[in-house]
Structure formats: C-alpha cells, structure tokens
PDB file of C-alpha atoms in Angstrom:
ATOM      1  CA  UNK N1414      13.467  10.817 -37.439  1.00 74.00           C
ATOM      2  CA  UNK N1415      13.079   7.456 -39.122  1.00 77.00           C
ATOM      3  CA  UNK N1416      11.670   4.934 -36.699  1.00 90.00           C
ATOM      4  CA  UNK N1417      10.617   1.345 -36.354  1.00 93.00           C
ATOM      5  CA  UNK N1418       8.119   0.626 -33.600  1.00 94.00           C
ATOM      6  CA  UNK N1419       7.450  -2.650 -31.853  1.00 95.00           C
ATOM      7  CA  UNK N1420       5.458  -3.623 -28.807  1.00 91.00           C
ATOM      8  CA  UNK N1421       7.975  -4.700 -26.164  1.00 89.00           C
ATOM      9  CA  UNK N1422       5.746  -7.484 -24.871  1.00 89.00           C
ATOM     10  CA  UNK N1423       6.108  -9.995 -23.490  1.00 95.00           C
ATOM     11  CA  UNK N1424       3.828 -11.840 -25.861  1.00 97.00           C
ATOM     12  CA  UNK N1425       2.898 -15.131 -24.231  1.00 97.00           C
ATOM     13  CA  UNK N1426       1.458 -17.983 -26.311  1.00 97.00           C
ATOM     14  CA  UNK N1427       0.949 -21.690 -25.567  1.00 98.00           C
ATOM     15  CA  UNK N1428       3.042 -24.288 -27.326  1.00 98.00           C
ATOM     16  CA  UNK N1429       1.597 -25.151 -30.731  1.00 98.00           C
ATOM     17  CA  UNK N1430      -0.178 -21.810 -31.172  1.00 98.00           C
ATOM     18  CA  UNK N1431       0.494 -19.119 -33.759  1.00 98.00           C
ATOM     19  CA  UNK N1432       2.563 -16.202 -32.508  1.00 98.00           C
ATOM     20  CA  UNK N1433       1.952 -12.903 -34.279  1.00 97.00           C
ATOM     21  CA  UNK N1434       4.585 -10.192 -34.013  1.00 98.00           C
ATOM     22  CA  UNK N1435       3.996  -6.742 -35.418  1.00 97.00           C
ATOM     23  CA  UNK N1436       6.051  -3.750 -36.435  1.00 96.00           C
ATOM     24  CA  UNK N1437       5.323  -0.332 -37.941  1.00 96.00           C
ATOM     25  CA  UNK N1438       7.715   2.061 -39.611  1.00 94.00           C
ATOM     26  CA  UNK N1439       7.708   5.770 -40.226  1.00 91.00           C
ATOM     27  CA  UNK N1440       9.477   6.197 -43.569  1.00 85.00           C
ATOM     28  CA  UNK N1441       7.174   5.487 -46.503  1.00 83.00           C
ATOM     29  CA  UNK N1442      10.194   5.196 -48.810  1.00 82.00           C
ATOM     30  CA  UNK N1443      11.640   2.204 -46.955  1.00 82.00           C
ATOM     31  CA  UNK N1444      12.335  -0.749 -49.197  1.00 82.00           C
ATOM     32  CA  UNK N1445      13.644  -3.727 -47.251  1.00 91.00           C
ATOM     33  CA  UNK N1446      12.630  -5.290 -43.971  1.00 95.00           C
ATOM     34  CA  UNK N1447      14.140  -7.969 -41.822  1.00 96.00           C
ATOM     35  CA  UNK N1448      13.187 -10.045 -38.813  1.00 97.00           C
ATOM     36  CA  UNK N1449      15.899 -11.149 -36.406  1.00 98.00           C
ATOM     37  CA  UNK N1450      15.687 -13.446 -33.406  1.00 98.00           C
ATOM     38  CA  UNK N1451      17.913 -12.754 -30.406  1.00 97.00           C
ATOM     39  CA  UNK N1452      18.326 -15.107 -27.496  1.00 97.00           C
ATOM     40  CA  UNK N1453      19.449 -13.619 -24.206  1.00 94.00           C
ATOM     41  CA  UNK N1454      23.193 -12.967 -24.221  1.00 93.00           C
ATOM     42  CA  UNK N1455      23.540 -13.854 -27.912  1.00 96.00           C
ATOM     43  CA  UNK N1456      23.743 -11.856 -31.124  1.00 97.00           C
ATOM     44  CA  UNK N1457      20.790 -11.455 -33.526  1.00 97.00           C
ATOM     45  CA  UNK N1458      20.071 -14.198 -36.032  1.00 96.00           C
ATOM     46  CA  UNK N1459      18.366 -13.400 -39.355  1.00 96.00           C
ATOM     47  CA  UNK N1460      15.062 -15.213 -39.762  1.00 96.00           C
ATOM     48  CA  UNK N1461      13.341 -13.534 -42.686  1.00 95.00           C
ATOM     49  CA  UNK N1462      13.817 -10.754 -45.193  1.00 94.00           C
ATOM     50  CA  UNK N1463      10.965  -9.222 -47.188  1.00 95.00           C
ATOM     51  CA  UNK N1464      11.105  -6.624 -49.911  1.00 92.00           C
ATOM     52  CA  UNK N1465       7.699  -6.525 -51.600  1.00 91.00           C
ATOM     53  CA  UNK N1466       4.086  -6.345 -50.523  1.00 94.00           C
ATOM     54  CA  UNK N1467       2.445  -9.598 -49.534  1.00 95.00           C
ATOM     55  CA  UNK N1468       3.493 -12.731 -47.734  1.00 96.00           C
ATOM     56  CA  UNK N1469       6.747 -14.656 -47.713  1.00 96.00           C
ATOM     57  CA  UNK N1470       6.855 -18.080 -46.146  1.00 97.00           C
ATOM     58  CA  UNK N1471       9.832 -20.086 -44.904  1.00 96.00           C
ATOM     59  CA  UNK N1472       9.032 -23.188 -42.894  1.00 97.00           C
ATOM     60  CA  UNK N1473       7.057 -22.205 -39.789  1.00 98.00           C
ATOM     61  CA  UNK N1474       7.686 -18.506 -40.397  1.00 98.00           C
ATOM     62  CA  UNK N1475       5.657 -16.121 -42.546  1.00 98.00           C
ATOM     63  CA  UNK N1476       6.605 -12.475 -43.013  1.00 97.00           C
ATOM     64  CA  UNK N1477       3.983 -10.023 -44.205  1.00 97.00           C
ATOM     65  CA  UNK N1478       4.588  -6.568 -45.623  1.00 96.00           C
ATOM     66  CA  UNK N1479       1.991  -3.879 -46.283  1.00 95.00           C
ATOM     67  CA  UNK N1480       3.708  -0.773 -47.585  1.00 92.00           C
ATOM     68  CA  UNK N1481       0.473   1.240 -47.824  1.00 92.00           C
ATOM     69  CA  UNK N1482      -0.097   0.774 -44.086  1.00 93.00           C
ATOM     70  CA  UNK N1483       3.665   0.829 -43.291  1.00 94.00           C
ATOM     71  CA  UNK N1484       3.283  -2.415 -41.429  1.00 94.00           C
ATOM     72  CA  UNK N1485       5.408  -5.556 -41.182  1.00 97.00           C
ATOM     73  CA  UNK N1486       4.520  -8.717 -39.307  1.00 97.00           C
ATOM     74  CA  UNK N1487       5.989 -12.115 -38.512  1.00 98.00           C
ATOM     75  CA  UNK N1488       3.838 -15.159 -37.902  1.00 98.00           C
ATOM     76  CA  UNK N1489       5.313 -18.208 -36.206  1.00 98.00           C
ATOM     77  CA  UNK N1490       3.194 -21.325 -36.627  1.00 98.00           C
ATOM     78  CA  UNK N1491       3.304 -24.264 -34.227  1.00 98.00           C
ATOM     79  CA  UNK N1492       5.251 -22.207 -31.692  1.00 98.00           C
ATOM     80  CA  UNK N1493       7.812 -24.118 -29.642  1.00 98.00           C
ATOM     81  CA  UNK N1494       9.392 -23.240 -26.283  1.00 97.00           C
ATOM     82  CA  UNK N1495      12.668 -22.873 -28.192  1.00 97.00           C
ATOM     83  CA  UNK N1496      11.111 -19.945 -30.065  1.00 98.00           C
ATOM     84  CA  UNK N1497      11.108 -17.965 -26.813  1.00 98.00           C
ATOM     85  CA  UNK N1498      13.381 -15.014 -27.557  1.00 97.00           C
ATOM     86  CA  UNK N1499      13.331 -11.343 -28.455  1.00 97.00           C
ATOM     87  CA  UNK N1500      12.322 -10.652 -32.050  1.00 98.00           C
ATOM     88  CA  UNK N1501      13.768  -7.568 -33.689  1.00 97.00           C
ATOM     89  CA  UNK N1502      12.173  -5.887 -36.680  1.00 96.00           C
ATOM     90  CA  UNK N1503      14.535  -3.848 -38.860  1.00 95.00           C
ATOM     91  CA  UNK N1504      14.051  -1.673 -41.901  1.00 93.00           C
ATOM     92  CA  UNK N1505      16.501  -0.329 -44.424  1.00 89.00           C
ATOM     93  CA  UNK N1506      15.495   3.271 -44.799  1.00 77.00           C
ATOM     94  CA  UNK N1507      17.980   4.627 -47.311  1.00 77.00           C
ATOM     95  CA  UNK N1508      20.833   3.855 -49.677  1.00 77.00           C
ATOM     96  CA  UNK N1509      23.396   3.727 -46.871  1.00 80.00           C
ATOM     97  CA  UNK N1510      22.242   0.157 -46.162  1.00 86.00           C
ATOM     98  CA  UNK N1511      21.956   1.002 -42.465  1.00 90.00           C
ATOM     99  CA  UNK N1512      19.224  -0.836 -40.635  1.00 91.00           C
ATOM    100  CA  UNK N1513      16.895   0.890 -38.230  1.00 91.00           C
ATOM    101  CA  UNK N1514      15.945  -1.555 -35.487  1.00 93.00           C
ATOM    102  CA  UNK N1515      12.855  -1.636 -33.366  1.00 93.00           C
ATOM    103  CA  UNK N1516      13.296  -2.165 -29.657  1.00 93.00           C
ATOM    104  CA  UNK N1517      12.198  -5.784 -29.996  1.00 95.00           C
ATOM    105  CA  UNK N1518       9.268  -7.901 -28.830  1.00 97.00           C
ATOM    106  CA  UNK N1519       9.889 -10.566 -26.240  1.00 97.00           C
ATOM    107  CA  UNK N1520       8.082 -13.817 -27.035  1.00 98.00           C
ATOM    108  CA  UNK N1521       7.379 -16.465 -24.410  1.00 98.00           C
ATOM    109  CA  UNK N1522       6.090 -19.855 -25.554  1.00 98.00           C
ATOM    110  CA  UNK N1523       4.555 -21.756 -22.648  1.00 97.00           C
ATOM    111  CA  UNK N1524       5.001 -25.562 -22.652  1.00 95.00           C
TER     112      UNK N1524
ATOM    113  CA  UNK K 549      22.845 -18.249 -43.899  1.00 66.00           C
ATOM    114  CA  UNK K 550      26.210 -16.612 -44.303  1.00 88.00           C
ATOM    115  CA  UNK K 551      28.771 -16.902 -41.513  1.00 93.00           C
ATOM    116  CA  UNK K 552      30.388 -13.995 -39.702  1.00 96.00           C
ATOM    117  CA  UNK K 553      32.974 -14.551 -36.991  1.00 97.00           C
ATOM    118  CA  UNK K 554      34.214 -12.263 -34.263  1.00 98.00           C
ATOM    119  CA  UNK K 555      37.296 -12.491 -32.116  1.00 97.00           C
ATOM    120  CA  UNK K 556      37.676 -12.428 -29.199  1.00 98.00           C
ATOM    121  CA  UNK K 557      34.323 -13.538 -27.822  1.00 97.00           C
ATOM    122  CA  UNK K 558      35.105 -12.134 -24.415  1.00 97.00           C
ATOM    123  CA  UNK K 559      37.761  -9.759 -23.117  1.00 97.00           C
ATOM    124  CA  UNK K 560      38.527  -8.299 -19.728  1.00 97.00           C
ATOM    125  CA  UNK K 561      40.996  -5.441 -19.580  1.00 96.00           C
ATOM    126  CA  UNK K 562      42.230  -2.736 -17.278  1.00 97.00           C
ATOM    127  CA  UNK K 563      41.097   0.840 -17.595  1.00 97.00           C
ATOM    128  CA  UNK K 564      43.269   2.806 -20.010  1.00 97.00           C
ATOM    129  CA  UNK K 565      44.233  -0.075 -22.268  1.00 97.00           C
ATOM    130  CA  UNK K 566      43.187  -0.551 -25.893  1.00 97.00           C
ATOM    131  CA  UNK K 567      41.243  -3.519 -27.177  1.00 98.00           C
ATOM    132  CA  UNK K 568      40.979  -4.703 -30.784  1.00 98.00           C
ATOM    133  CA  UNK K 569      38.003  -6.709 -32.002  1.00 98.00           C
ATOM    134  CA  UNK K 570      38.049  -8.504 -35.352  1.00 97.00           C
ATOM    135  CA  UNK K 571      35.043  -9.207 -37.543  1.00 97.00           C
ATOM    136  CA  UNK K 572      35.360 -11.598 -40.488  1.00 96.00           C
ATOM    137  CA  UNK K 573      32.938 -12.716 -43.155  1.00 93.00           C
ATOM    138  CA  UNK K 574      33.892 -16.356 -43.679  1.00 94.00           C
ATOM    139  CA  UNK K 575      32.046 -17.400 -46.827  1.00 89.00           C
ATOM    140  CA  UNK K 576      31.238 -14.181 -48.638  1.00 88.00           C
ATOM    141  CA  UNK K 577      32.740 -10.819 -49.432  1.00 88.00           C
ATOM    142  CA  UNK K 578      31.401  -7.865 -47.485  1.00 88.00           C
ATOM    143  CA  UNK K 579      31.971  -4.404 -48.881  1.00 85.00           C
ATOM    144  CA  UNK K 580      29.987  -3.015 -45.970  1.00 92.00           C
ATOM    145  CA  UNK K 581      30.185  -4.018 -42.323  1.00 95.00           C
ATOM    146  CA  UNK K 582      28.487  -2.429 -39.351  1.00 96.00           C
ATOM    147  CA  UNK K 583      29.461  -2.132 -35.706  1.00 97.00           C
ATOM    148  CA  UNK K 584      26.842  -2.124 -32.955  1.00 96.00           C
ATOM    149  CA  UNK K 585      26.878  -1.864 -29.204  1.00 96.00           C
ATOM    150  CA  UNK K 586      24.239  -3.332 -26.926  1.00 95.00           C
ATOM    151  CA  UNK K 587      23.800  -2.622 -23.241  1.00 93.00           C
ATOM    152  CA  UNK K 588      21.835  -5.067 -21.040  1.00 89.00           C
ATOM    153  CA  UNK K 589      18.116  -5.183 -21.797  1.00 85.00           C
ATOM    154  CA  UNK K 590      18.468  -2.537 -24.514  1.00 88.00           C
ATOM    155  CA  UNK K 591      18.238  -2.723 -28.269  1.00 86.00           C
ATOM    156  CA  UNK K 592      21.124  -2.539 -30.692  1.00 91.00           C
ATOM    157  CA  UNK K 593      22.812   0.819 -31.129  1.00 92.00           C
ATOM    158  CA  UNK K 594      24.593   1.366 -34.434  1.00 94.00           C
ATOM    159  CA  UNK K 595      28.020   2.861 -33.866  1.00 96.00           C
ATOM    160  CA  UNK K 596      29.465   3.070 -37.357  1.00 95.00           C
ATOM    161  CA  UNK K 597      29.351   1.852 -40.924  1.00 94.00           C
ATOM    162  CA  UNK K 598      32.567   0.381 -42.253  1.00 91.00           C
ATOM    163  CA  UNK K 599      33.236   0.368 -45.996  1.00 89.00           C
ATOM    164  CA  UNK K 600      36.131  -1.524 -47.519  1.00 86.00           C
ATOM    165  CA  UNK K 601      38.908   0.797 -48.565  1.00 84.00           C
ATOM    166  CA  UNK K 602      37.417   3.983 -47.161  1.00 86.00           C
ATOM    167  CA  UNK K 603      36.910   5.763 -43.880  1.00 89.00           C
ATOM    168  CA  UNK K 604      34.173   4.601 -41.580  1.00 93.00           C
ATOM    169  CA  UNK K 605      31.026   6.652 -41.104  1.00 94.00           C
ATOM    170  CA  UNK K 606      30.210   7.190 -37.449  1.00 96.00           C
ATOM    171  CA  UNK K 607      26.788   7.756 -35.942  1.00 94.00           C
ATOM    172  CA  UNK K 608      26.091  10.923 -34.062  1.00 94.00           C
ATOM    173  CA  UNK K 609      27.545  10.871 -30.580  1.00 94.00           C
ATOM    174  CA  UNK K 610      30.109   8.144 -31.277  1.00 96.00           C
ATOM    175  CA  UNK K 611      33.706   9.340 -30.823  1.00 94.00           C
ATOM    176  CA  UNK K 612      35.683   8.359 -33.903  1.00 93.00           C
ATOM    177  CA  UNK K 613      39.012   8.857 -32.115  1.00 95.00           C
ATOM    178  CA  UNK K 614      37.977   6.474 -29.366  1.00 96.00           C
ATOM    179  CA  UNK K 615      36.450   3.779 -31.565  1.00 97.00           C
ATOM    180  CA  UNK K 616      38.861   3.226 -34.450  1.00 96.00           C
ATOM    181  CA  UNK K 617      37.520   1.214 -37.351  1.00 95.00           C
ATOM    182  CA  UNK K 618      39.554  -0.285 -40.161  1.00 92.00           C
ATOM    183  CA  UNK K 619      38.105  -2.246 -43.091  1.00 90.00           C
ATOM    184  CA  UNK K 620      41.242  -3.324 -44.903  1.00 84.00           C
ATOM    185  CA  UNK K 621      39.812  -6.158 -46.960  1.00 89.00           C
ATOM    186  CA  UNK K 622      36.506  -7.495 -48.237  1.00 89.00           C
ATOM    187  CA  UNK K 623      36.373 -10.022 -45.392  1.00 92.00           C
ATOM    188  CA  UNK K 624      37.829  -8.208 -42.383  1.00 94.00           C
ATOM    189  CA  UNK K 625      36.881  -5.177 -40.322  1.00 95.00           C
ATOM    190  CA  UNK K 626      38.401  -4.275 -36.965  1.00 96.00           C
ATOM    191  CA  UNK K 627      37.160  -2.110 -34.125  1.00 97.00           C
ATOM    192  CA  UNK K 628      39.718  -0.790 -31.648  1.00 97.00           C
ATOM    193  CA  UNK K 629      38.450   0.669 -28.399  1.00 98.00           C
ATOM    194  CA  UNK K 630      41.220   3.032 -27.337  1.00 97.00           C
ATOM    195  CA  UNK K 631      41.894   3.985 -23.721  1.00 97.00           C
ATOM    196  CA  UNK K 632      38.971   1.895 -22.557  1.00 97.00           C
ATOM    197  CA  UNK K 633      37.065   2.901 -19.438  1.00 96.00           C
ATOM    198  CA  UNK K 634      34.472   1.034 -17.372  1.00 96.00           C
ATOM    199  CA  UNK K 635      31.632   2.836 -19.165  1.00 95.00           C
ATOM    200  CA  UNK K 636      32.811   1.218 -22.413  1.00 96.00           C
ATOM    201  CA  UNK K 637      31.926  -2.194 -20.999  1.00 97.00           C
ATOM    202  CA  UNK K 638      29.280  -3.579 -23.324  1.00 97.00           C
ATOM    203  CA  UNK K 639      28.402  -6.228 -25.904  1.00 97.00           C
ATOM    204  CA  UNK K 640      29.953  -5.257 -29.249  1.00 98.00           C
ATOM    205  CA  UNK K 641      28.487  -6.917 -32.328  1.00 98.00           C
ATOM    206  CA  UNK K 642      29.443  -6.602 -35.978  1.00 97.00           C
ATOM    207  CA  UNK K 643      27.319  -7.378 -38.998  1.00 96.00           C
ATOM    208  CA  UNK K 644      28.245  -7.850 -42.632  1.00 95.00           C
ATOM    209  CA  UNK K 645      26.079  -7.103 -45.631  1.00 91.00           C
ATOM    210  CA  UNK K 646      25.860  -9.402 -48.610  1.00 85.00           C
ATOM    211  CA  UNK K 647      26.270  -7.313 -51.735  1.00 77.00           C
ATOM    212  CA  UNK K 648      25.158  -9.756 -54.414  1.00 75.00           C
ATOM    213  CA  UNK K 649      23.296 -12.980 -55.117  1.00 74.00           C
ATOM    214  CA  UNK K 650      20.049 -14.362 -53.744  1.00 71.00           C
ATOM    215  CA  UNK K 651      20.734 -12.960 -50.263  1.00 74.00           C
ATOM    216  CA  UNK K 652      21.338  -9.469 -51.585  1.00 75.00           C
ATOM    217  CA  UNK K 653      21.277  -6.803 -48.912  1.00 81.00           C
ATOM    218  CA  UNK K 654      20.803  -9.184 -46.014  1.00 90.00           C
ATOM    219  CA  UNK K 655      22.982  -8.522 -43.001  1.00 92.00           C
ATOM    220  CA  UNK K 656      24.411 -11.293 -40.875  1.00 94.00           C
ATOM    221  CA  UNK K 657      25.695 -10.758 -37.385  1.00 97.00           C
ATOM    222  CA  UNK K 658      28.823 -12.060 -35.731  1.00 97.00           C
ATOM    223  CA  UNK K 659      28.497 -13.774 -32.343  1.00 98.00           C
ATOM    224  CA  UNK K 660      29.539 -10.629 -30.488  1.00 98.00           C
ATOM    225  CA  UNK K 661      32.343  -9.630 -28.134  1.00 98.00           C
ATOM    226  CA  UNK K 662      31.640  -9.008 -24.496  1.00 97.00           C
ATOM    227  CA  UNK K 663      34.015  -6.332 -23.208  1.00 97.00           C
ATOM    228  CA  UNK K 664      34.536  -5.750 -19.496  1.00 97.00           C
ATOM    229  CA  UNK K 665      36.772  -2.871 -18.454  1.00 97.00           C
ATOM    230  CA  UNK K 666      37.932  -2.980 -14.845  1.00 96.00           C
TER     231      UNK K 666
END
C-alpha cells in the first residue's frame, strides 16, 4: 500500500514566524511531489511541485525533498494569518499520474 | 497557474435523479483528468482517472455504472451521478494534469461542485 503520511496538526505559529510542514512517503520509487493548500470549503490550490533532491524556493515558500529519507517538507516564511489552511502533501507514485494524498496538516497562524 | 473550471458549483436534487458535472481546462489541454470526492473534514478520495478518448479507470470500490465519466475532448470531462441518493451528497472536485511544458505533470483543481441529494 503506497502511502503519504502527514501530522494532522493543528500546527500553530505566530504571525511572522516560519511554519514547517512535513510529509513522509512509503514508495522509494516515487518521483514527483506536490504541496497543495486547501481553505475550508474550497478546492485544493497548488503551491509547489518538486521533483529532485534539495530545495526549491518560490517567494515565501520553500519545498525540500530528501529521497534517501523519503521525506518532503514545506517551509512558509513570514507566516500570515491568511496562510491558515490545511496543507496537503501529494506524491506521484507510478506512471498512471495518480496522486496519493496525505490526510493534510492544519496550519493556524496567530495574529 | 493553469485554470480549471467546474459547473455547476452547487446542485440540489431529489433522490433518484441524475446529475451531470462538467470539468473544463480553460487554458491548456488535458489528456488526463481526475475526479475526487471529499466528505466533511476528510481528505480527498480519488474516484477515477479520465483519459481523453478512452474509458475511465475507476478506483476500487467506486461503482462505474453509478458514476459515469466521459472525456470527449482534451478540455472537457464530465461526471454523471446516476440515480443519486442522499449518501452521494458530497463535494466533487476534478483536477487536470498538464502534459507538457514547464508545468509538466502538475495537476490543477477545479473549484468543486457541492452536491446535496434530498
């Protein structure tokens, strides 16, 4: 069973802090990983994609991938109350292009 | 990011009726689209993979005769919930995969359709 695991949270951080969201996956052959943000009652919104080991930065967001440890993370710098949402980690595990989603981590940014 | 639309955004219907939901990729061609269902406070559940010009691939436990999927063009996939019942009430979301270019393999979600069956 291919799985993606996330801590459900909530992760509470003060405004302006760095929020660190983590995800592990079971299939060592997985190639592509994605972070989505989902506000309550809305559909997921793609924030970052990462395909190779290392860091990928986009504005306040940095995705990190460590394939040896089967670990993906998302750092949000200068967290804002508007970042409060559920963050979904997803991995593409095979050539079907299907994504396996984690259960999501709820982030709360305190003003 | 790429834009995916869904219609309708919300539908209320009587038990036993059929409901069609459309998913369109507005600014890119999508050879592969996916249909998900999400119940309150739960994560996304993949229902089926829709490939343009071929039959959809359904996940285990999803009734293909109840959830009819058609992917007739590179920009449109439809999901028809046949003979809907109250237990089918849920948030249905489609996603479309970009097959080429700098956003290769990224999937973008539509805004979702909230179905309520009375």
